[in-house]
PDB file of C-alpha atoms in Angstrom:
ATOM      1  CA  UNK A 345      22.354 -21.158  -1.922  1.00 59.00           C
ATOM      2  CA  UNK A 346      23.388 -23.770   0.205  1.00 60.00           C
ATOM      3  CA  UNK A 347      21.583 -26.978   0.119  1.00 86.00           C
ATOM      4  CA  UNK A 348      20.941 -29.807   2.291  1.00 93.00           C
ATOM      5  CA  UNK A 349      20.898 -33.175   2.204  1.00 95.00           C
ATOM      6  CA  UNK A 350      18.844 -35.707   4.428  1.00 96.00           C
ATOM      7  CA  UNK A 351      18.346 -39.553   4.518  1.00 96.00           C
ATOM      8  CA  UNK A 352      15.362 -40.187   2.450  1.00 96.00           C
ATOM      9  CA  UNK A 353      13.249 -42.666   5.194  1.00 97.00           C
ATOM     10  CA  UNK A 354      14.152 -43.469   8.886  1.00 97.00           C
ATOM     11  CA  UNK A 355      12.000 -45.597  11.406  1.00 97.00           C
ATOM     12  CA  UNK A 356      11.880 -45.112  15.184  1.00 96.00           C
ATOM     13  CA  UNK A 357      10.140 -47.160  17.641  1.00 97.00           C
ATOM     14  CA  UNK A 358       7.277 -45.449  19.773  1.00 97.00           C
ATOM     15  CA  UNK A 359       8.678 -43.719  22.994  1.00 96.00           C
ATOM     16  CA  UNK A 360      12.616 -44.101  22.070  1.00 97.00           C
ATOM     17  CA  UNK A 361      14.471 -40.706  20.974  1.00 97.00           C
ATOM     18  CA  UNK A 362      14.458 -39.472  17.037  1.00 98.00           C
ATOM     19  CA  UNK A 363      17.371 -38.218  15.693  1.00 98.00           C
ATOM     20  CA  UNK A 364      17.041 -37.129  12.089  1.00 98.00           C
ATOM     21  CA  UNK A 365      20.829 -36.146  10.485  1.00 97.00           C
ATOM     22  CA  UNK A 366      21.326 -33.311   7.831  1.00 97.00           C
ATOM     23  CA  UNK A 367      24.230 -32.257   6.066  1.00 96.00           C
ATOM     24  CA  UNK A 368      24.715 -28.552   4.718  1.00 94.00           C
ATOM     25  CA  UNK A 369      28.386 -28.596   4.323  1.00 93.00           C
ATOM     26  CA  UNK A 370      28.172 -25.053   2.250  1.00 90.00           C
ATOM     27  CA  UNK A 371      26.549 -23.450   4.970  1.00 90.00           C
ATOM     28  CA  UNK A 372      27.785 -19.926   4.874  1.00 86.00           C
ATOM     29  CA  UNK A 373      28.663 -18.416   8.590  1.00 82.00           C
ATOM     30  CA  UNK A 374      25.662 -16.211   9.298  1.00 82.00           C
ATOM     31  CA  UNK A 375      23.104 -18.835   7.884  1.00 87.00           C
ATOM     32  CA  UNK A 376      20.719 -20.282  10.077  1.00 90.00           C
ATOM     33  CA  UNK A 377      19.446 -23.925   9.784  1.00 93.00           C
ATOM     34  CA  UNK A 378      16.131 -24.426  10.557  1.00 94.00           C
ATOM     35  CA  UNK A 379      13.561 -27.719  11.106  1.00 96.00           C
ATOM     36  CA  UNK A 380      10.412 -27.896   9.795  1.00 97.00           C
ATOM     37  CA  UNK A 381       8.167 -31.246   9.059  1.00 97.00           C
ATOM     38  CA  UNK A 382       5.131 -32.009   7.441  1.00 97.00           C
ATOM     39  CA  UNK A 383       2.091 -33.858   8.137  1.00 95.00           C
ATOM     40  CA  UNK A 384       0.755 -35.808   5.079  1.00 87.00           C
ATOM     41  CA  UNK A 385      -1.312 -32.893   3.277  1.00 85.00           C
ATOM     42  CA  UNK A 386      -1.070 -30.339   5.521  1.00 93.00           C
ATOM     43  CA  UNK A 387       1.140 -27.008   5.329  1.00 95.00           C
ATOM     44  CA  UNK A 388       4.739 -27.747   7.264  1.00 96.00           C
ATOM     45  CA  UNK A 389       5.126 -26.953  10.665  1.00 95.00           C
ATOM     46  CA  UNK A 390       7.969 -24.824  12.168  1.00 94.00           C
ATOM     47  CA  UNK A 391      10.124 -27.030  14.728  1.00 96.00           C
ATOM     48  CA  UNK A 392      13.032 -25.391  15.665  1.00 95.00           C
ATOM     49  CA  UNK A 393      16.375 -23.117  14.442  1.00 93.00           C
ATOM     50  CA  UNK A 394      19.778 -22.447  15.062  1.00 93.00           C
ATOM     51  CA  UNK A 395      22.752 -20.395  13.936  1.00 91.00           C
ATOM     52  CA  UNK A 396      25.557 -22.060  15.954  1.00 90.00           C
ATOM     53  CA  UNK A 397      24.707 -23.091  19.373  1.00 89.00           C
ATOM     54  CA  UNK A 398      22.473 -26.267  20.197  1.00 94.00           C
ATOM     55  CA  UNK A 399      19.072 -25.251  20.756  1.00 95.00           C
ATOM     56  CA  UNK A 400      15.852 -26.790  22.835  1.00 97.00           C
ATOM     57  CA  UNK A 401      12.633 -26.136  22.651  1.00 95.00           C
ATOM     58  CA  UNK A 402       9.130 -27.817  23.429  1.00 95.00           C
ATOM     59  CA  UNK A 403       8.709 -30.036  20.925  1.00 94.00           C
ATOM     60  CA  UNK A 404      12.759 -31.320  20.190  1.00 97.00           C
ATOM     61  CA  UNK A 405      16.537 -30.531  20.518  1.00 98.00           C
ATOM     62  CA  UNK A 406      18.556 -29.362  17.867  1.00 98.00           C
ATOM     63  CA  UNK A 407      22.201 -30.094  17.945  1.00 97.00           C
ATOM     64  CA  UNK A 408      24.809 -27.967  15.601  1.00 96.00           C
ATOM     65  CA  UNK A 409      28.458 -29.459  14.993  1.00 96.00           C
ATOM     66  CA  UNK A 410      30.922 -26.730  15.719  1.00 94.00           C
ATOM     67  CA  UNK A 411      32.069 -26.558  12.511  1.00 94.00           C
ATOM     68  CA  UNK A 412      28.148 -26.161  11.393  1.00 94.00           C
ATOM     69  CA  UNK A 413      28.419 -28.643   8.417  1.00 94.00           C
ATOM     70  CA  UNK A 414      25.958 -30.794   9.664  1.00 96.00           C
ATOM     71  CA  UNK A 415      23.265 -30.789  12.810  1.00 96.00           C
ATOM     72  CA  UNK A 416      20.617 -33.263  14.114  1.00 98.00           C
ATOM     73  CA  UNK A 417      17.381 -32.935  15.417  1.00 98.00           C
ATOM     74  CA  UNK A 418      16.255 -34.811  18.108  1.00 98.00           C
ATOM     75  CA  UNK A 419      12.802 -35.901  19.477  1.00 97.00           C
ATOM     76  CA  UNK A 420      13.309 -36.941  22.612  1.00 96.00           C
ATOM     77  CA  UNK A 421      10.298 -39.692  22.872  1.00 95.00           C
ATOM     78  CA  UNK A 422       8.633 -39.969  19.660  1.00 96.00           C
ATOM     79  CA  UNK A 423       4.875 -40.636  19.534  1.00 97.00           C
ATOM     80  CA  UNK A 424       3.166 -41.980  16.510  1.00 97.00           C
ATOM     81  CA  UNK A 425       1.772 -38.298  16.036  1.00 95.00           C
ATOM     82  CA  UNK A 426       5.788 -37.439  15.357  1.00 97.00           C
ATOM     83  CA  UNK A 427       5.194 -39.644  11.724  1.00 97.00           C
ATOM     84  CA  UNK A 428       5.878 -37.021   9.023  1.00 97.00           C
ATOM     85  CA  UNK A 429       8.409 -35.482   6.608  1.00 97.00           C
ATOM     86  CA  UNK A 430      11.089 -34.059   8.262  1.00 98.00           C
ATOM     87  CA  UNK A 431      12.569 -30.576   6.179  1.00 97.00           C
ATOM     88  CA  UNK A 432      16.124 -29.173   7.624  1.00 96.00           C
ATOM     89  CA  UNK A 433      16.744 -26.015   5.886  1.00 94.00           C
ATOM     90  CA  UNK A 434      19.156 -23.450   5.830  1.00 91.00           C
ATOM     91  CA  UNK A 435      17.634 -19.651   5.133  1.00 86.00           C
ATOM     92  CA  UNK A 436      19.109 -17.464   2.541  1.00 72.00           C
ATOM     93  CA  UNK A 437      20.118 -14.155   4.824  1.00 68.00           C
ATOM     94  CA  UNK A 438      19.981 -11.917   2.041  1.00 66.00           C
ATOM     95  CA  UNK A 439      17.519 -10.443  -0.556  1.00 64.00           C
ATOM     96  CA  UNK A 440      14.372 -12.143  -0.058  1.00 64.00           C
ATOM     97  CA  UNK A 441      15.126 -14.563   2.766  1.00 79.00           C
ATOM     98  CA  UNK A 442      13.691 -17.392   1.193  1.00 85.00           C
ATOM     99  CA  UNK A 443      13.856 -20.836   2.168  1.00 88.00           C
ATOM    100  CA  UNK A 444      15.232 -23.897  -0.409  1.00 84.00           C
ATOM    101  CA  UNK A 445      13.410 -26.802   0.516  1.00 89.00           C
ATOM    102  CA  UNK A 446      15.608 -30.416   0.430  1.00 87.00           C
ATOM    103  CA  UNK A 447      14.129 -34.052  -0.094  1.00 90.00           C
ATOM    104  CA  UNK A 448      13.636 -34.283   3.879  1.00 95.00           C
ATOM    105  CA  UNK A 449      13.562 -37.417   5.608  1.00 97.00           C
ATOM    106  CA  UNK A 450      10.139 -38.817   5.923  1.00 97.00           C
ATOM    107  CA  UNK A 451      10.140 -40.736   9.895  1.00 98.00           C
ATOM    108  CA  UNK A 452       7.643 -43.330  10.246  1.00 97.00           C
ATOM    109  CA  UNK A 453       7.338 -43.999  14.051  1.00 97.00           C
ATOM    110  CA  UNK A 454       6.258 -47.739  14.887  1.00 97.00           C
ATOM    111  CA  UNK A 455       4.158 -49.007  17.517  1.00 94.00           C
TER     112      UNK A 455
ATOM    113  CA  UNK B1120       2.985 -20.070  16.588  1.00 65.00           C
ATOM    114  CA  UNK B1121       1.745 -17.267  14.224  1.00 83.00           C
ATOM    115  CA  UNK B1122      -1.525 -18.896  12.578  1.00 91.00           C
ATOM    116  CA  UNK B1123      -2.083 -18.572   8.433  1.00 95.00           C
ATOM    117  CA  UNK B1124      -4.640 -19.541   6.482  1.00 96.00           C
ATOM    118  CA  UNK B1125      -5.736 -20.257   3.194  1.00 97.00           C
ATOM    119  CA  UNK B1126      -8.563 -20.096   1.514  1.00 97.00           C
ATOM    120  CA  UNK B1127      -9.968 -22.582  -0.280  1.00 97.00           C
ATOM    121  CA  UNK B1128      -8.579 -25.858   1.047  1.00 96.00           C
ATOM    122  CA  UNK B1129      -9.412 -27.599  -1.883  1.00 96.00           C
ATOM    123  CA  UNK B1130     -10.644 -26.346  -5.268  1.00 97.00           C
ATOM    124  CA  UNK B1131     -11.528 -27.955  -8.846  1.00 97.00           C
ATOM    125  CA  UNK B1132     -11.937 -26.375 -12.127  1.00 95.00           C
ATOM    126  CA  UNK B1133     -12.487 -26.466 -15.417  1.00 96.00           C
ATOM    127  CA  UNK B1134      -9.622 -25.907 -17.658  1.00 97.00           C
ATOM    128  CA  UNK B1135      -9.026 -22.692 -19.139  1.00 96.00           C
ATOM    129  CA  UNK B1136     -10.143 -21.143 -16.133  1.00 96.00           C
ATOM    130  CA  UNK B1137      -8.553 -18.561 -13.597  1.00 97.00           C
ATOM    131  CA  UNK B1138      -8.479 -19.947  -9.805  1.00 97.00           C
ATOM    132  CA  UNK B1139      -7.543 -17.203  -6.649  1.00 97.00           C
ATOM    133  CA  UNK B1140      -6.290 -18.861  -3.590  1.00 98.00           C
ATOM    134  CA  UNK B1141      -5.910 -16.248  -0.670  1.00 97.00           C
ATOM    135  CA  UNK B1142      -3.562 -16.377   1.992  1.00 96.00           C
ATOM    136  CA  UNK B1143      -4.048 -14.888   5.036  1.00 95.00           C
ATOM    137  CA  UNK B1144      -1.747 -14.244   8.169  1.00 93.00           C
ATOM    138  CA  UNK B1145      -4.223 -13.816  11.030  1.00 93.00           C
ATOM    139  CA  UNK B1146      -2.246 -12.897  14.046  1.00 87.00           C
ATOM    140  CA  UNK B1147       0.926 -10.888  12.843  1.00 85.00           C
ATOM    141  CA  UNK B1148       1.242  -8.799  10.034  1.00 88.00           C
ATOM    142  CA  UNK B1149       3.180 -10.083   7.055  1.00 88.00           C
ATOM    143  CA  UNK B1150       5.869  -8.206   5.529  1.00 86.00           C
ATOM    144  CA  UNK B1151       6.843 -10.969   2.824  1.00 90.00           C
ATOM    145  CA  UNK B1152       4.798 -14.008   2.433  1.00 93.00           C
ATOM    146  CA  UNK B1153       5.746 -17.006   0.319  1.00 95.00           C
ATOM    147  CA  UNK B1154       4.046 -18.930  -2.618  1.00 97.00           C
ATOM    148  CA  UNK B1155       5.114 -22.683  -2.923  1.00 97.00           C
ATOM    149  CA  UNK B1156       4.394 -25.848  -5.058  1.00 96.00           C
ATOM    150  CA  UNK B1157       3.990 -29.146  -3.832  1.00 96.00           C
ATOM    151  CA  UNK B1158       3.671 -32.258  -6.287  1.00 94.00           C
ATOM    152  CA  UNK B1159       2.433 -35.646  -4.664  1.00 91.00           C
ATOM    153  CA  UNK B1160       5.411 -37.307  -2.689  1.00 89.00           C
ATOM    154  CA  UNK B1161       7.860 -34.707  -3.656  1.00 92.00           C
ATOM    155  CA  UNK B1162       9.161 -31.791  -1.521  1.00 93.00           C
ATOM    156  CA  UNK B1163       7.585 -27.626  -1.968  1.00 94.00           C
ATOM    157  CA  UNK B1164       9.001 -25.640  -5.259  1.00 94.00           C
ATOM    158  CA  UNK B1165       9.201 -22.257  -4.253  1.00 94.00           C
ATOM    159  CA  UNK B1166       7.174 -20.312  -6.618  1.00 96.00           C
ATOM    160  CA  UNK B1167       7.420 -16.779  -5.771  1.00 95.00           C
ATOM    161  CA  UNK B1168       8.037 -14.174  -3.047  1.00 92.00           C
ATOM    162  CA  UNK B1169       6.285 -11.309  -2.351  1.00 90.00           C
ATOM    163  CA  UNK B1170       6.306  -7.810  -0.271  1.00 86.00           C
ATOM    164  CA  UNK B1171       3.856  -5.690   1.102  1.00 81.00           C
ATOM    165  CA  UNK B1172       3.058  -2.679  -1.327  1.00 80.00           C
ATOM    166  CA  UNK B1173       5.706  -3.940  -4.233  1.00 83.00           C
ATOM    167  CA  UNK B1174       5.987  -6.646  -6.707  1.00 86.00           C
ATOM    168  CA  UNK B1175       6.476 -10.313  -6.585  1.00 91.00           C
ATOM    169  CA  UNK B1176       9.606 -11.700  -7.649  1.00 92.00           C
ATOM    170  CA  UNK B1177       9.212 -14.914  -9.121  1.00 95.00           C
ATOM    171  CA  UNK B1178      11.959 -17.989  -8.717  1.00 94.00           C
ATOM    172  CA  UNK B1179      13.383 -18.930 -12.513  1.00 94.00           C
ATOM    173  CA  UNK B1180      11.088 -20.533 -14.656  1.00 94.00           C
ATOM    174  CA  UNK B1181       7.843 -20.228 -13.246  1.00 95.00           C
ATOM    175  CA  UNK B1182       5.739 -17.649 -15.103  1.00 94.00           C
ATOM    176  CA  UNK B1183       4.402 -14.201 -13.398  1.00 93.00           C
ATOM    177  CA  UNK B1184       1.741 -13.773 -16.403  1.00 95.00           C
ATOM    178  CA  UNK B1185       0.511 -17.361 -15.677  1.00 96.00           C
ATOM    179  CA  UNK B1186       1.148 -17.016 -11.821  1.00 97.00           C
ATOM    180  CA  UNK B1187      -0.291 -13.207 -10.561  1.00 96.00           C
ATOM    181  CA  UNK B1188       0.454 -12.737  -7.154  1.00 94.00           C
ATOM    182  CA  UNK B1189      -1.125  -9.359  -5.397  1.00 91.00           C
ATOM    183  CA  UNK B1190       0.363  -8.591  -1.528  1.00 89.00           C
ATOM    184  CA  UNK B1191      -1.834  -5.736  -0.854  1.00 82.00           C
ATOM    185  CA  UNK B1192      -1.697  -5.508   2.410  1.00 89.00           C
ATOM    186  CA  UNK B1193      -0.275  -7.274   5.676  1.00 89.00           C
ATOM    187  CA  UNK B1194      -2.090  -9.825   6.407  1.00 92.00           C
ATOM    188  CA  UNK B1195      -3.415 -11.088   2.906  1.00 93.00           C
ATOM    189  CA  UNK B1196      -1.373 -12.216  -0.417  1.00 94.00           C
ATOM    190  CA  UNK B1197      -3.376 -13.677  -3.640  1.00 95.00           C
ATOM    191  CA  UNK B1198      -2.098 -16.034  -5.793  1.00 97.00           C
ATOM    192  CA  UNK B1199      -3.947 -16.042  -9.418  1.00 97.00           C
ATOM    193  CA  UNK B1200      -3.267 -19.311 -11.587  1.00 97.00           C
ATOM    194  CA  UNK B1201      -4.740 -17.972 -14.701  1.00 97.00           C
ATOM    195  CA  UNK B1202      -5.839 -20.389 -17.861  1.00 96.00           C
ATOM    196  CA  UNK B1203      -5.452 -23.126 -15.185  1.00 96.00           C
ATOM    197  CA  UNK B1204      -4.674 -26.688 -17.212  1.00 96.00           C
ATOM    198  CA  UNK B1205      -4.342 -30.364 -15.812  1.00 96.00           C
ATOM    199  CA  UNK B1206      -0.956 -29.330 -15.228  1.00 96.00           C
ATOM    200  CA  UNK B1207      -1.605 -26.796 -12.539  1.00 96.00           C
ATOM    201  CA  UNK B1208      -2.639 -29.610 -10.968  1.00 97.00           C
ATOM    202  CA  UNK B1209      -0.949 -29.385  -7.542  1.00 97.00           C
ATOM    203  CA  UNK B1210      -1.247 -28.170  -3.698  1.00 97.00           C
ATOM    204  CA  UNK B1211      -0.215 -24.925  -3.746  1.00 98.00           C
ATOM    205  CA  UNK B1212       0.892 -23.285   0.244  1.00 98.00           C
ATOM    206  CA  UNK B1213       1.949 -20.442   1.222  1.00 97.00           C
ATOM    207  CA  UNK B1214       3.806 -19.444   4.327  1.00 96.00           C
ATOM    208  CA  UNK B1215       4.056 -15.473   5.995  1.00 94.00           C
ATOM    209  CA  UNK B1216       7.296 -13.610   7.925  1.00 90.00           C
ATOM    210  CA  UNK B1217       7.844 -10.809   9.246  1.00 83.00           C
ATOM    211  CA  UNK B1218      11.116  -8.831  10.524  1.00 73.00           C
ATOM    212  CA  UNK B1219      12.129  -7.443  13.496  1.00 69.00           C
ATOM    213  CA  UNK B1220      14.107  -4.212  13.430  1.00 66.00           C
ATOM    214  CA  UNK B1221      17.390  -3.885  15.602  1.00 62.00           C
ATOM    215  CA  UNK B1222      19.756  -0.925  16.292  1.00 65.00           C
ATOM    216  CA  UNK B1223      21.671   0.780  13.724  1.00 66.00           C
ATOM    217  CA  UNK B1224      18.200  -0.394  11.581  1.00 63.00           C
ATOM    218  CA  UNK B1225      19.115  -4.240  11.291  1.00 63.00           C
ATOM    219  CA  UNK B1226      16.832  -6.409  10.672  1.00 64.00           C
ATOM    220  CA  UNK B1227      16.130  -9.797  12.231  1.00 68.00           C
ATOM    221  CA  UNK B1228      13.716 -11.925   9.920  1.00 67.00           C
ATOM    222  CA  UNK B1229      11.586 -14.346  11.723  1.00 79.00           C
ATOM    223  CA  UNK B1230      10.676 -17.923  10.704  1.00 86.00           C
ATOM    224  CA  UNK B1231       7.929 -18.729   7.886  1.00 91.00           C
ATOM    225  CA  UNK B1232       4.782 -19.916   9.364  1.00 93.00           C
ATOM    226  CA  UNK B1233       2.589 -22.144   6.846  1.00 96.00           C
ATOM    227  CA  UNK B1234      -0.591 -22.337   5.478  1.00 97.00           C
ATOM    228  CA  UNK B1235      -2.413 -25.794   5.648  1.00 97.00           C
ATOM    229  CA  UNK B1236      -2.317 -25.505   1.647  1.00 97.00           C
ATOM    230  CA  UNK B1237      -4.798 -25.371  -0.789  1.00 98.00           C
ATOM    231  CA  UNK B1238      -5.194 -28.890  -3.365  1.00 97.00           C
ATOM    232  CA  UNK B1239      -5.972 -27.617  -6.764  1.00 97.00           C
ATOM    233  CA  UNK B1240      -7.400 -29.965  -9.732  1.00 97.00           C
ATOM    234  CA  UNK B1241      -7.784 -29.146 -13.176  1.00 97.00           C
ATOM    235  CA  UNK B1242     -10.049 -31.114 -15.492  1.00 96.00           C
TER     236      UNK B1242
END
C-alpha cells in the first residue's frame, strides 16, 4: 500500500493561503490521493481528491506534481475554523478500497 | 456530502461487558462501510471492512471474535466490542461508500464519508 508522509504541525496566519505538502512517492498510477481533516473529536471530513490533474473545489485547491509523487492542498484564506488535522491519503484501488491513514499534519491557524 | 451517523456518541461500561455502536448512512445506501480506531492524539487504525450481505474482513491483528461486525443491510453496519476491558478504551468511527457502476461493469468507488465517532470508556 502506498503510504504518505506529511509534516507533523504547520501554522498559518488568519486570512493568508494554507498549503499543507504530502509525499506518496510509491503512489501506483491509477491511485487516487485524497484530503481529508479532522476537527478535534469529531469524525474526518472529506476535502477533496485527485488522480492526476489539479483539482478545485469549494472549500480548497488541490495541486498534483506531474510525476504524482507528491501534491499540496491549498486553502486559499484560512479562517480559524480551518484549525484541524489535515489527512492526505492515497486509496487502495483494489479489493476492499480501503483507506491507510498517515500521521497528517495538524494546522493551527493564528489570529 | 453524504451524512452518517453513529449511535451512541459516547458510551461507558463496565468491564467484561459487550458494547454495540451502530452506524448508519442516512442519505445513500452503503455498499462497504468502514470500522476505525482512534487513540488520543494519534491518527485512525483501520479495524475492519465490511459488505452488504457478506462478512467482514478484518485488518491483521485485530480480533473478529473480540470485534463482531454485522452489515445487514445498506444503510446500517454494527460493530460489537465484546468482553470490553480498559483497553477498548478508544473512539471508535466509522465511515460508508458506495460504487458507481460504468460500462463494460466497472466500477467507480466513491469517497468515505465519516461518522462523528463514538468515545468508548471501559472501567
Amino acid at each position: 500500500d502506498a503510504k504518505t508522509t506529511q509534516p507533523t504541525s504547520m501554522d498559518c496566519a488568519e486570512g493568508r493561503a494554507a498549503n499543507l505538502p504530502c509525499n506518496h512517492s510509491t503512489i501506483s498510477g491509477n491511485e487516487y490521493v485524497y484530503w481529508y481533516r479532522q476537527i478535534h473529536s469529531q469524525g474526518p471530513q472529506y476535502i477533496i481528491h485527485g488522480l492526476k490533474n489539479n483539482e478545485t473545489n469549494e472549500m480548497a485547491s488541490l495541486i498534483i506534481t506531474e510525476d504524482r509523487k507528491s501534491s499540496t492542498l491549498i486553502l486559499p484564506h484560512a479562517t480559524l475554523r480551518d484549525t484541524a488535522v489535515y489527512y492526505c491519503i492515497v486509496r487502495v484501488v483494489s479489493g476492499t478500497y480501503k483507506y491507510i491513514f498517515g500521521t497528517g499534519t495538524r494546522l493551527k491557524v493564528l489570529a | 456530502g453524504a451524512v452518517v451517523s453513529q449511535h451512541p456518541s459516547w458510551v461507558i461500561c463496565k468491564s467484561g461487558t459487550s458494547v454495540k455502536i451502530e452506524c448508519r448512512s442516512l442519505d445513500f445506501q452503503a455498499t462497504t462501510m468502514f470500522w476505525y480506531r482512534q487513540f488520543p492524539k494519534q491518527s485512525l487504525m483501520l479495524m475492519a471492512t465490511s459488505n452488504e450481505g457478506s462478512k467482514a474482513t478484518y485488518e491483521q491483528g485485530v480480533e473478529k471474535d473480540k470485534f463482531l461486525i454485522n452489515h445487514a443491510s445498506l444503510t446500517l453496519s454494527t460493530l460489537t466490542v465484546t468482553s470490553a476491558h480498559p483497553e477498548d478504551s478508544s473512539f471508535y468511527i466509522c465511515s460508508a461508500s458506495s460504487f458507481s457502476s460504468g460500462t463494460s461493469g466497472s466500477r467507480t468507488y466513491n469517497e468515505q464519508f465519516f461518522g462523528p465517532g463514538t468515545r468508548l470508556t471501559v472501567l
